Amino acid sequence: MSNPKIEILKTEILSDNWYTLRKITYNYLKKDGHWETQSREAYDRGNGATILLYNKDSKTVILTQQFRLPTYLNGNETGMLIETCAGLLDKDNAEECIRRETEEETGYKISAVEKVFEVYMSPGSVTEIVYFFVAEYTKAMKVNEGGGVQEEQENIEVLELDFNKAYGMIASGEIKDAKTIMLLQHAKINGLI
């Protein structure tokens, strides 16, 4: 952190329960040359990775569906969300993470993965960077039923959907997850399927 227009004055931990919520007070040098003191909260949950599995021959994609409490609290009637497979990096690099998460969540042991971009998903309040990947899959790569890790209380349903149907679910509102929309659009724009 080497921005000469920022001086961190104080950092307080507001919560260190599930992840870490900090309140940061800092001075910010404005365009007019005056310093202004500001205070913001930043939620640090670590960085993550996500992947779109696609099959060119069958023109299908693998997505997941699970209960997401924050969406339920903000108007999602069932709390269920259709998403691309994803997970936190923990101590892995992004590619190791997404290979592990793919097998745990979807049951597919993938070979080649391609990183397509990385994104700050909610830069106004969350520190997380998400690394986005795509990979081809075949039925032969299925090594288990997926569904997530029991110890992590994951109850994930694996969905294999026709790509055009999945893409249409963006417009119908059935898919509302940003990372999933971004990867489906990437696949469409780049003609992956």
Short mmCIF file of C-alpha atoms in Angstrom, two decimals:
data_model
loop_
_atom_site.label_atom_id
_atom_site.label_comp_id
_atom_site.label_asym_id
_atom_site.label_seq_id
_atom_site.Cartn_x
_atom_site.Cartn_y
_atom_site.Cartn_z
CA MET A 1 0.00 0.00 0.00
CA SER A 2 1.92 2.98 -1.27
CA ASN A 3 -0.61 5.60 -2.36
CA PRO A 4 0.73 9.01 -1.20
CA LYS A 5 -2.83 10.36 -1.16
CA ILE A 6 -3.86 7.94 1.62
CA GLU A 7 -2.76 7.95 5.27
CA ILE A 8 -4.21 5.15 7.40
CA LEU A 9 -4.89 6.59 10.86
CA LYS A 10 -6.62 3.76 12.69
CA THR A 11 -7.85 0.22 12.10
CA GLU A 12 -10.41 -1.39 14.41
CA ILE A 13 -11.68 -4.97 14.24
CA LEU A 14 -15.47 -4.87 14.52
CA SER A 15 -16.02 -8.60 14.06
CA ASP A 16 -13.73 -11.59 13.75
CA ASN A 17 -16.38 -14.27 13.83
CA TRP A 18 -16.83 -15.91 10.41
CA TYR A 19 -14.49 -13.54 8.56
CA THR A 20 -13.01 -10.17 9.55
CA LEU A 21 -14.86 -6.85 9.49
CA ARG A 22 -12.61 -3.84 10.00
CA LYS A 23 -13.34 -0.13 10.41
CA ILE A 24 -10.57 1.96 8.88
CA THR A 25 -10.16 5.67 9.52
CA TYR A 26 -7.85 7.41 7.06
CA ASN A 27 -6.90 10.75 5.55
CA TYR A 28 -7.54 11.21 1.84
CA LEU A 29 -5.82 13.96 -0.19
CA LYS A 30 -8.49 15.58 -2.37
CA LYS A 31 -7.92 17.20 -5.79
CA ASP A 32 -8.03 20.66 -4.23
CA GLY A 33 -5.00 19.79 -2.06
CA HIS A 34 -6.92 19.50 1.23
CA TRP A 35 -6.87 16.40 3.41
CA GLU A 36 -10.20 14.90 4.37
CA THR A 37 -10.67 12.31 7.13
CA GLN A 38 -12.89 9.41 6.09
CA SER A 39 -14.03 6.21 7.75
CA ARG A 40 -15.09 3.01 5.98
CA GLU A 41 -15.74 -0.61 6.84
CA ALA A 42 -14.08 -3.41 4.87
CA TYR A 43 -15.07 -7.07 5.06
CA ASP A 44 -12.17 -9.49 4.52
CA ARG A 45 -13.29 -12.99 3.65
CA GLY A 46 -10.25 -13.98 1.61
CA ASN A 47 -10.01 -14.41 -2.14
CA GLY A 48 -11.93 -16.94 -4.20
CA ALA A 49 -12.16 -18.76 -7.49
CA THR A 50 -15.05 -19.80 -9.73
CA ILE A 51 -15.38 -21.94 -12.84
CA LEU A 52 -17.79 -22.62 -15.68
CA LEU A 53 -17.69 -26.25 -16.79
CA TYR A 54 -18.88 -26.66 -20.38
CA ASN A 55 -19.28 -29.46 -22.88
CA LYS A 56 -19.06 -28.47 -26.56
CA ASP A 57 -20.55 -31.72 -27.87
CA SER A 58 -23.68 -31.79 -25.70
CA LYS A 59 -23.84 -27.95 -25.52
CA THR A 60 -24.29 -28.11 -21.74
CA VAL A 61 -22.86 -26.45 -18.64
CA ILE A 62 -22.54 -27.62 -15.05
CA LEU A 63 -23.93 -25.23 -12.45
CA THR A 64 -24.77 -25.65 -8.77
CA GLN A 65 -27.73 -24.67 -6.63
CA GLN A 66 -27.64 -24.02 -2.90
CA PHE A 67 -29.23 -21.98 -0.13
CA ARG A 68 -27.64 -18.52 0.34
CA LEU A 69 -28.79 -16.81 3.53
CA PRO A 70 -27.88 -13.22 2.49
CA THR A 71 -30.09 -13.52 -0.62
CA TYR A 72 -32.92 -14.92 1.50
CA LEU A 73 -32.63 -11.95 3.86
CA ASN A 74 -32.75 -9.59 0.87
CA GLY A 75 -35.87 -10.79 -0.94
CA ASN A 76 -34.95 -14.14 -2.53
CA GLU A 77 -38.10 -16.04 -1.50
CA THR A 78 -36.49 -19.47 -1.24
CA GLY A 79 -32.90 -18.38 -0.68
CA MET A 80 -31.82 -20.86 -3.36
CA LEU A 81 -29.30 -19.55 -5.89
CA ILE A 82 -28.02 -21.08 -9.13
CA GLU A 83 -24.29 -20.50 -9.45
CA THR A 84 -21.05 -21.58 -11.03
CA CYS A 85 -18.90 -23.77 -8.80
CA ALA A 86 -16.78 -21.59 -6.51
CA GLY A 87 -14.79 -21.52 -3.30
CA LEU A 88 -12.34 -19.64 -1.14
CA LEU A 89 -8.63 -20.06 -1.85
CA ASP A 90 -7.70 -20.86 1.74
CA LYS A 91 -3.95 -21.54 1.40
CA ASP A 92 -4.11 -22.78 -2.20
CA ASN A 93 -3.37 -20.84 -5.34
CA ALA A 94 -6.41 -20.10 -7.49
CA GLU A 95 -5.96 -23.02 -9.89
CA GLU A 96 -5.45 -25.59 -7.10
CA CYS A 97 -8.49 -24.18 -5.33
CA ILE A 98 -10.80 -24.42 -8.32
CA ARG A 99 -9.71 -27.96 -9.13
CA ARG A 100 -10.46 -29.01 -5.51
CA GLU A 101 -13.79 -27.14 -5.38
CA THR A 102 -14.88 -28.56 -8.74
CA GLU A 103 -14.43 -32.12 -7.54
CA GLU A 104 -16.02 -31.45 -4.12
CA GLU A 105 -19.02 -29.51 -5.42
CA THR A 106 -19.74 -31.03 -8.84
CA GLY A 107 -18.08 -34.45 -8.70
CA TYR A 108 -16.00 -33.78 -11.84
CA LYS A 109 -12.21 -34.21 -11.82
CA ILE A 110 -11.18 -31.76 -14.51
CA SER A 111 -7.92 -31.78 -16.44
CA ALA A 112 -7.17 -28.50 -18.21
CA VAL A 113 -8.44 -25.21 -16.77
CA GLU A 114 -8.13 -21.75 -18.32
CA LYS A 115 -8.03 -18.57 -16.25
CA VAL A 116 -10.04 -15.91 -18.08
CA PHE A 117 -9.95 -12.91 -15.72
CA GLU A 118 -9.96 -11.75 -12.09
CA VAL A 119 -12.42 -9.32 -10.51
CA TYR A 120 -13.08 -7.32 -7.36
CA MET A 121 -16.72 -8.35 -6.93
CA SER A 122 -17.89 -5.70 -4.46
CA PRO A 123 -15.02 -3.18 -4.12
CA GLY A 124 -16.97 -0.71 -1.99
CA SER A 125 -17.11 -3.05 0.99
CA VAL A 126 -15.38 -6.41 0.39
CA THR A 127 -11.63 -6.99 -0.12
CA GLU A 128 -12.13 -10.22 -2.11
CA ILE A 129 -10.69 -10.84 -5.58
CA VAL A 130 -12.35 -13.70 -7.49
CA TYR A 131 -10.36 -15.62 -10.11
CA PHE A 132 -12.54 -16.79 -13.02
CA PHE A 133 -11.87 -20.04 -14.90
CA VAL A 134 -13.45 -22.14 -17.65
CA ALA A 135 -12.88 -25.82 -18.40
CA GLU A 136 -14.33 -28.45 -20.68
CA TYR A 137 -15.85 -31.51 -19.06
CA THR A 138 -16.98 -34.92 -20.24
CA LYS A 139 -19.05 -37.65 -18.57
CA ALA A 140 -15.82 -39.66 -18.16
CA MET A 141 -14.51 -36.99 -15.75
CA LYS A 142 -17.29 -37.65 -13.24
CA VAL A 143 -15.67 -39.31 -10.20
CA ASN A 144 -18.37 -38.81 -7.56
CA GLU A 145 -21.79 -37.21 -7.01
CA GLY A 146 -20.44 -33.87 -5.76
CA GLY A 147 -22.65 -31.91 -3.40
CA GLY A 148 -19.94 -30.27 -1.32
CA VAL A 149 -18.18 -31.07 1.92
CA GLN A 150 -20.33 -32.26 4.84
CA GLU A 151 -18.06 -30.62 7.46
CA GLU A 152 -18.58 -27.26 5.74
CA GLN A 153 -22.36 -27.75 5.87
CA GLU A 154 -22.60 -27.60 2.09
CA ASN A 155 -25.81 -28.95 0.58
CA ILE A 156 -25.18 -28.42 -3.09
CA GLU A 157 -27.32 -29.68 -5.94
CA VAL A 158 -25.45 -30.25 -9.21
CA LEU A 159 -27.26 -29.06 -12.34
CA GLU A 160 -26.40 -29.97 -15.92
CA LEU A 161 -28.20 -27.51 -18.16
CA ASP A 162 -28.41 -26.83 -21.86
CA PHE A 163 -26.22 -23.76 -22.42
CA ASN A 164 -28.93 -21.76 -24.21
CA LYS A 165 -31.39 -22.54 -21.44
CA ALA A 166 -28.86 -21.45 -18.77
CA TYR A 167 -28.08 -18.28 -20.72
CA GLY A 168 -31.80 -17.52 -21.01
CA MET A 169 -32.14 -17.89 -17.24
CA ILE A 170 -30.25 -14.60 -16.89
CA ALA A 171 -33.04 -12.70 -18.67
CA SER A 172 -35.79 -14.64 -16.87
CA GLY A 173 -34.25 -13.81 -13.49
CA GLU A 174 -33.67 -17.45 -12.55
CA ILE A 175 -29.91 -16.77 -12.47
CA LYS A 176 -29.03 -13.70 -10.40
CA ASP A 177 -25.48 -14.51 -9.32
CA ALA A 178 -22.90 -12.08 -10.73
CA LYS A 179 -20.05 -14.55 -11.20
CA THR A 180 -22.36 -16.96 -13.02
CA ILE A 181 -23.73 -14.27 -15.31
CA MET A 182 -20.20 -13.09 -16.10
CA LEU A 183 -18.99 -16.59 -17.00
CA LEU A 184 -22.07 -17.42 -19.07
CA GLN A 185 -21.61 -14.14 -20.96
CA HIS A 186 -17.90 -14.90 -21.42
CA ALA A 187 -18.83 -18.28 -22.91
CA LYS A 188 -21.39 -16.67 -25.24
CA ILE A 189 -19.11 -13.80 -26.38
CA ASN A 190 -16.17 -16.14 -26.99
CA GLY A 191 -18.18 -18.92 -28.62
CA LEU A 192 -17.04 -21.61 -26.19
CA ILE A 193 -20.18 -23.64 -26.81
#
